[in-house]
C-alpha cells in the first residue's frame, strides 16, 4: 500500500503512481499469515554488528526518493527524523549497528519487492506484507499496523462525519479489490452503492470532481493525498481494525536472506519494549488529526 508523505505515497506509500496504486495507494489485502509472521530463512547467526551484510561492518538500508513526511523529514532518510527513518535506525541499533555504520541507498518502490537479488540489506518504504510479494522477497515482522481512513473535501457534509453512522448515507468510493472497498461494503454498509475504481488515482479524481462524497484509502496514503495532492482534502477519520491479523508494513529483504530472522527479531524486540509505539506516537499520531470512527 507505499502510503505520505510517504504516506505517504499510498503513500507516500508513498509518491509516485506506483506508491499510490500499489503500496501505498490502497495497500493490497494481506493474506491470513501476513501479519506479524516473517518470511524467509531461520536460524541465522545474529551476532551484534557482525551479520552477513552486503558490506562487512555496514548495514545498507534502502528507500525511495523523494522521501516524504511524516515517514522521513526534509527528504533526508539519513537524518533519523520521521517515522521510518527512526524505525530504521532503531532496528540497526538492535542489530548492533550504530548510526555511522548505516548506509542509505535510493531504490524505486516497485523495484524494492520485484524478483531478483537486492543491493540492500533491507528496504523500508511503506510496503504492505502480502502473499503475492512474498513470492519474490522476504519480509520482516510488521513494524506498522495499517488502518483504513476516510478522505473528504473540506467544508462538506462528509468532512463533518464523526461516526460510521454519519457515513451511511454518503456516496463513497475506493479502489477495486482492496481492503478499503471491503471496509465500505462490510463496515460502513452504506445505503448507496459504493463506487469502485480500477486505480486509486481514479478514486482521488472522483473526489476532486465531487462525483463521490468521500473515498477510503489506507491511512498512510491518506496522509500523502491530503498533504501533497488534494490540498483541500481532509482526513475525516480512521477505522478500527476489524478482527484477524492487521494489515502491516514490513521491511523487505532478499528472498531467502540469512538476515530475515535477525531483522524480524529486532522488529519484534522494538514492538515488545514499546519503541515502535513511541515512534508512531512521535511521528505519525500527531502528524494528522485522524480520530477513530466507531
Tab-separated table of C-alpha atoms in Angstrom:
chain	number	residue	atom	x	y	z
A	1	UNK	CA	0.000	0.000	0.000
A	2	UNK	CA	3.628	2.808	-0.067
A	3	UNK	CA	1.375	5.108	1.687
A	4	UNK	CA	2.705	10.096	2.960
A	5	UNK	CA	4.018	11.986	2.692
A	6	UNK	CA	5.165	8.734	2.237
A	7	UNK	CA	2.107	8.237	3.157
A	8	UNK	CA	2.510	8.932	2.117
A	9	UNK	CA	2.775	7.918	-1.120
A	10	UNK	CA	-0.470	5.245	-0.780
A	11	UNK	CA	1.551	6.526	0.232
A	12	UNK	CA	3.818	8.063	0.001
A	13	UNK	CA	3.157	4.781	0.013
A	14	UNK	CA	4.130	6.796	-0.550
A	15	UNK	CA	4.977	9.205	-4.135
A	16	UNK	CA	4.582	8.034	-7.478
A	17	UNK	CA	1.779	6.216	-9.212
A	18	UNK	CA	3.450	3.028	-8.080
A	19	UNK	CA	3.128	4.143	-4.457
A	20	UNK	CA	-0.447	5.182	-4.698
A	21	UNK	CA	-1.614	2.335	-6.862
A	22	UNK	CA	0.457	-0.496	-5.469
A	23	UNK	CA	1.564	0.167	-1.924
A	24	UNK	CA	0.779	2.777	-0.522
A	25	UNK	CA	-2.112	3.699	-2.766
A	26	UNK	CA	-4.544	1.344	-1.379
A	27	UNK	CA	-2.368	-1.282	0.198
A	28	UNK	CA	-3.250	-4.784	-1.060
A	29	UNK	CA	-5.223	-7.183	1.042
A	30	UNK	CA	-2.881	-9.196	3.254
A	31	UNK	CA	-3.053	-12.963	3.351
A	32	UNK	CA	-4.083	-14.705	6.535
A	33	UNK	CA	-0.497	-15.252	7.609
A	34	UNK	CA	0.919	-11.927	6.502
A	35	UNK	CA	0.795	-10.084	9.811
A	36	UNK	CA	3.480	-10.425	12.391
A	37	UNK	CA	4.894	-13.572	10.835
A	38	UNK	CA	8.133	-13.030	8.992
A	39	UNK	CA	9.041	-14.848	5.803
A	40	UNK	CA	12.420	-16.231	4.836
A	41	UNK	CA	15.138	-18.328	6.340
A	42	UNK	CA	15.617	-19.010	10.006
A	43	UNK	CA	18.485	-19.943	12.241
A	44	UNK	CA	20.806	-17.129	11.149
A	45	UNK	CA	23.618	-16.042	13.429
A	46	UNK	CA	22.656	-12.637	14.782
A	47	UNK	CA	25.889	-11.556	16.452
A	48	UNK	CA	25.656	-7.811	17.067
A	49	UNK	CA	27.331	-5.820	14.324
A	50	UNK	CA	28.630	-8.963	12.629
A	51	UNK	CA	25.830	-10.002	10.312
A	52	UNK	CA	26.393	-11.241	6.777
A	53	UNK	CA	25.537	-7.841	5.294
A	54	UNK	CA	26.185	-6.601	1.756
A	55	UNK	CA	29.191	-4.668	3.058
A	56	UNK	CA	31.068	-6.055	6.043
A	57	UNK	CA	30.575	-3.920	9.133
A	58	UNK	CA	27.917	-1.785	7.447
A	59	UNK	CA	24.125	-2.046	7.190
A	60	UNK	CA	22.701	-0.890	3.855
A	61	UNK	CA	19.123	0.390	4.072
A	62	UNK	CA	17.084	1.424	1.042
A	63	UNK	CA	14.064	3.628	0.466
A	64	UNK	CA	12.528	5.533	-2.414
A	65	UNK	CA	13.343	9.083	-3.495
A	66	UNK	CA	11.875	11.566	-2.787
A	67	UNK	CA	11.293	10.630	0.845
A	68	UNK	CA	8.120	12.238	2.155
A	69	UNK	CA	6.939	13.309	5.581
A	70	UNK	CA	5.908	12.054	8.050
A	71	UNK	CA	7.897	8.943	7.133
A	72	UNK	CA	11.056	10.994	6.634
A	73	UNK	CA	11.874	14.639	7.242
A	74	UNK	CA	13.304	17.187	4.823
A	75	UNK	CA	13.741	14.424	2.231
A	76	UNK	CA	16.770	13.098	4.095
A	77	UNK	CA	16.463	9.477	5.285
A	78	UNK	CA	19.865	9.623	6.958
A	79	UNK	CA	18.903	12.307	9.490
A	80	UNK	CA	16.992	9.900	11.739
A	81	UNK	CA	13.851	12.038	11.689
A	82	UNK	CA	10.430	10.846	10.559
A	83	UNK	CA	8.811	7.535	11.477
A	84	UNK	CA	10.530	5.216	9.019
A	85	UNK	CA	13.950	6.816	9.393
A	86	UNK	CA	13.648	6.482	13.160
A	87	UNK	CA	12.458	2.873	12.870
A	88	UNK	CA	15.330	2.033	10.515
A	89	UNK	CA	17.937	3.347	12.938
A	90	UNK	CA	16.229	1.630	15.880
A	91	UNK	CA	16.378	-1.693	14.009
A	92	UNK	CA	20.009	-1.038	13.070
A	93	UNK	CA	20.942	-0.364	16.684
A	94	UNK	CA	19.117	-3.505	17.803
A	95	UNK	CA	21.248	-5.428	15.291
A	96	UNK	CA	24.437	-3.852	16.624
A	97	UNK	CA	24.968	-1.108	14.027
A	98	UNK	CA	25.331	2.472	15.200
A	99	UNK	CA	24.236	5.388	13.034
A	100	UNK	CA	27.684	5.829	11.458
A	101	UNK	CA	27.564	2.219	10.246
A	102	UNK	CA	24.304	2.706	8.330
A	103	UNK	CA	24.480	3.395	4.593
A	104	UNK	CA	21.377	4.662	2.793
A	105	UNK	CA	20.533	3.746	-0.767
A	106	UNK	CA	17.826	5.019	-3.139
A	107	UNK	CA	15.659	2.263	-4.654
A	108	UNK	CA	12.351	2.827	-6.514
A	109	UNK	CA	9.295	1.493	-4.714
A	110	UNK	CA	8.344	-1.208	-7.214
A	111	UNK	CA	11.924	-2.402	-7.586
A	112	UNK	CA	12.205	-2.994	-3.848
A	113	UNK	CA	9.939	-6.051	-3.925
A	114	UNK	CA	10.458	-7.143	-7.544
A	115	UNK	CA	12.122	-10.521	-8.184
A	116	UNK	CA	15.903	-10.575	-8.236
A	117	UNK	CA	18.876	-10.098	-5.934
A	118	UNK	CA	18.838	-6.877	-3.938
A	119	UNK	CA	21.627	-4.362	-3.458
A	120	UNK	CA	20.421	-3.526	0.059
A	121	UNK	CA	20.209	-5.414	3.348
A	122	UNK	CA	16.631	-4.268	3.906
A	123	UNK	CA	14.241	-1.728	2.412
A	124	UNK	CA	11.814	0.435	4.385
A	125	UNK	CA	9.222	2.099	2.196
A	126	UNK	CA	5.624	1.515	3.371
A	127	UNK	CA	5.483	-1.864	1.668
A	128	UNK	CA	2.479	-3.907	2.782
A	129	UNK	CA	3.129	-7.563	3.526
A	130	UNK	CA	1.219	-9.752	1.094
A	131	UNK	CA	1.263	-13.333	-0.114
A	132	UNK	CA	1.961	-12.238	-3.682
A	133	UNK	CA	5.009	-10.185	-2.719
A	134	UNK	CA	6.311	-12.978	-0.520
A	135	UNK	CA	6.845	-14.999	-3.681
A	136	UNK	CA	9.679	-12.648	-4.672
A	137	UNK	CA	11.081	-11.287	-1.401
A	138	UNK	CA	11.274	-11.868	2.337
A	139	UNK	CA	9.500	-9.668	4.854
A	140	UNK	CA	10.356	-8.936	8.437
A	141	UNK	CA	7.716	-8.920	11.127
A	142	UNK	CA	5.341	-5.996	10.662
A	143	UNK	CA	6.565	-2.686	12.048
A	144	UNK	CA	3.420	-0.640	11.401
A	145	UNK	CA	-0.226	-1.666	11.542
A	146	UNK	CA	-2.095	-0.077	8.643
A	147	UNK	CA	-5.594	1.277	9.129
A	148	UNK	CA	-8.128	2.419	6.577
A	149	UNK	CA	-9.143	6.074	6.534
A	150	UNK	CA	-11.796	8.340	5.031
A	151	UNK	CA	-10.928	11.445	2.991
A	152	UNK	CA	-13.417	14.176	2.118
A	153	UNK	CA	-13.204	17.741	0.818
A	154	UNK	CA	-13.030	20.414	3.487
A	155	UNK	CA	-16.303	22.125	4.356
A	156	UNK	CA	-18.519	19.334	3.034
A	157	UNK	CA	-21.082	17.255	4.909
A	158	UNK	CA	-18.781	14.242	4.648
A	159	UNK	CA	-15.940	16.157	6.272
A	160	UNK	CA	-18.092	16.665	9.360
A	161	UNK	CA	-18.728	12.950	9.924
A	162	UNK	CA	-17.690	11.708	13.346
A	163	UNK	CA	-19.040	8.158	13.258
A	164	UNK	CA	-19.678	5.251	10.908
A	165	UNK	CA	-23.382	6.068	11.067
A	166	UNK	CA	-22.651	9.512	9.605
A	167	UNK	CA	-21.121	7.842	6.541
A	168	UNK	CA	-24.025	5.525	5.704
A	169	UNK	CA	-25.944	7.983	3.522
A	170	UNK	CA	-22.891	9.194	1.579
A	171	UNK	CA	-21.591	8.189	-1.835
A	172	UNK	CA	-18.265	6.517	-1.049
A	173	UNK	CA	-15.537	5.295	-3.367
A	174	UNK	CA	-12.414	3.143	-3.257
A	175	UNK	CA	-10.099	1.102	-5.443
A	176	UNK	CA	-11.482	-2.264	-6.507
A	177	UNK	CA	-10.060	-5.370	-4.848
A	178	UNK	CA	-8.768	-3.561	-1.782
A	179	UNK	CA	-9.399	-3.674	1.929
A	180	UNK	CA	-10.589	-0.074	1.529
A	181	UNK	CA	-13.575	-1.194	-0.551
A	182	UNK	CA	-14.186	-4.053	1.888
A	183	UNK	CA	-14.478	-1.554	4.726
A	184	UNK	CA	-17.071	0.453	2.810
A	185	UNK	CA	-19.164	-2.600	1.979
A	186	UNK	CA	-18.768	-4.591	5.195
A	187	UNK	CA	-18.185	-1.987	7.905
A	188	UNK	CA	-19.949	1.181	6.748
A	189	UNK	CA	-22.642	-0.690	4.777
A	190	UNK	CA	-23.822	2.499	3.032
A	191	UNK	CA	-27.341	2.944	1.705
A	192	UNK	CA	-25.894	3.998	-1.672
A	193	UNK	CA	-23.798	1.627	-3.766
A	194	UNK	CA	-20.086	2.246	-3.420
A	195	UNK	CA	-18.107	3.406	-6.445
A	196	UNK	CA	-15.251	1.043	-7.320
A	197	UNK	CA	-12.302	2.329	-9.346
A	198	UNK	CA	-9.601	0.451	-11.223
A	199	UNK	CA	-6.913	2.674	-9.726
A	200	UNK	CA	-6.591	4.770	-6.608
A	201	UNK	CA	-5.798	7.831	-8.745
A	202	UNK	CA	-9.256	7.495	-10.312
A	203	UNK	CA	-10.889	7.458	-6.883
A	204	UNK	CA	-8.926	10.574	-5.969
A	205	UNK	CA	-10.052	12.335	-9.169
A	206	UNK	CA	-13.664	11.379	-8.461
A	207	UNK	CA	-13.385	13.051	-5.068
A	208	UNK	CA	-11.875	16.203	-6.569
A	209	UNK	CA	-14.660	16.303	-9.188
A	210	UNK	CA	-17.294	15.741	-6.471
A	211	UNK	CA	-18.506	12.543	-8.095
A	212	UNK	CA	-18.263	10.918	-4.649
A	213	UNK	CA	-18.611	12.431	-1.203
A	214	UNK	CA	-15.580	10.661	0.240
A	215	UNK	CA	-13.051	7.969	-0.547
A	216	UNK	CA	-11.453	5.299	1.601
A	217	UNK	CA	-7.718	4.565	1.422
A	218	UNK	CA	-5.148	3.277	3.864
A	219	UNK	CA	-4.121	5.879	6.424
A	220	UNK	CA	-0.578	6.424	5.128
A	221	UNK	CA	-1.969	7.085	1.661
A	222	UNK	CA	-4.456	9.483	3.195
A	223	UNK	CA	-1.533	11.367	4.739
A	224	UNK	CA	0.076	11.737	1.354
A	225	UNK	CA	-3.043	12.614	-0.633
A	226	UNK	CA	-4.171	15.375	1.730
A	227	UNK	CA	-0.668	16.772	2.127
A	228	UNK	CA	0.538	16.733	-1.452
A	229	UNK	CA	-2.244	16.085	-3.965
A	230	UNK	CA	-5.718	17.075	-2.791
A	231	UNK	CA	-4.766	20.039	-0.654
A	232	UNK	CA	-8.410	20.929	0.025
A	233	UNK	CA	-8.969	17.396	1.275
A	234	UNK	CA	-9.097	16.364	4.909
A	235	UNK	CA	-8.839	13.083	6.792
A	236	UNK	CA	-12.260	12.553	8.340
A	237	UNK	CA	-11.123	9.656	10.500
A	238	UNK	CA	-9.780	6.133	10.568
A	239	UNK	CA	-11.453	2.783	11.142
A	240	UNK	CA	-10.600	0.310	13.864
A	241	UNK	CA	-9.100	-2.990	12.710
A	242	UNK	CA	-11.886	-5.477	12.077
A	243	UNK	CA	-10.533	-8.595	13.735
A	244	UNK	CA	-7.997	-11.075	12.438
A	245	UNK	CA	-4.437	-10.165	11.540
A	246	UNK	CA	-3.983	-6.447	10.844
A	247	UNK	CA	-2.587	-5.233	7.557
A	248	UNK	CA	1.061	-4.355	8.170
A	249	UNK	CA	4.113	-2.767	6.616
A	250	UNK	CA	7.241	-4.925	6.727
A	251	UNK	CA	10.924	-4.472	5.987
A	252	UNK	CA	11.831	-6.013	2.622
A	253	UNK	CA	14.798	-8.375	2.241
A	254	UNK	CA	16.251	-10.704	-0.410
A	255	UNK	CA	14.272	-13.896	-0.875
A	256	UNK	CA	15.811	-16.434	1.490
A	257	UNK	CA	18.051	-13.822	3.124
A	258	UNK	CA	20.145	-15.009	6.059
A	259	UNK	CA	19.253	-11.700	7.739
A	260	UNK	CA	15.484	-12.142	7.756
A	261	UNK	CA	15.175	-13.837	11.148
A	262	UNK	CA	17.642	-11.377	12.701
A	263	UNK	CA	15.798	-8.348	11.347
A	264	UNK	CA	12.448	-9.802	12.415
A	265	UNK	CA	13.849	-10.425	15.865
A	266	UNK	CA	14.917	-6.788	16.060
A	267	UNK	CA	11.466	-5.567	14.995
A	268	UNK	CA	9.794	-7.900	17.491
A	269	UNK	CA	12.022	-6.580	20.288
A	270	UNK	CA	11.194	-2.976	19.400
A	271	UNK	CA	7.495	-3.758	19.431
A	272	UNK	CA	7.751	-5.597	22.754
A	273	UNK	CA	9.677	-2.850	24.557
A	274	UNK	CA	7.333	-0.115	23.308
A	275	UNK	CA	9.791	1.590	20.959
A	276	UNK	CA	7.593	1.217	17.870
A	277	UNK	CA	4.574	2.616	19.706
A	278	UNK	CA	6.639	5.537	20.959
A	279	UNK	CA	7.962	6.353	17.495
A	280	UNK	CA	4.488	6.071	15.984
A	281	UNK	CA	3.148	8.494	18.573
A	282	UNK	CA	6.014	10.903	17.942
A	283	UNK	CA	5.973	10.926	14.151
A	284	UNK	CA	2.547	9.717	12.987
A	285	UNK	CA	-0.177	10.196	15.575
A	286	UNK	CA	0.393	13.927	15.839
A	287	UNK	CA	1.142	14.487	12.154
A	288	UNK	CA	-2.517	14.438	11.107
A	289	UNK	CA	-5.667	14.504	13.191
A	290	UNK	CA	-7.272	11.153	12.467
A	291	UNK	CA	-9.942	10.295	15.042
A	292	UNK	CA	-11.295	6.770	15.176
A	293	UNK	CA	-14.698	6.314	13.551
A	294	UNK	CA	-16.945	3.959	15.526
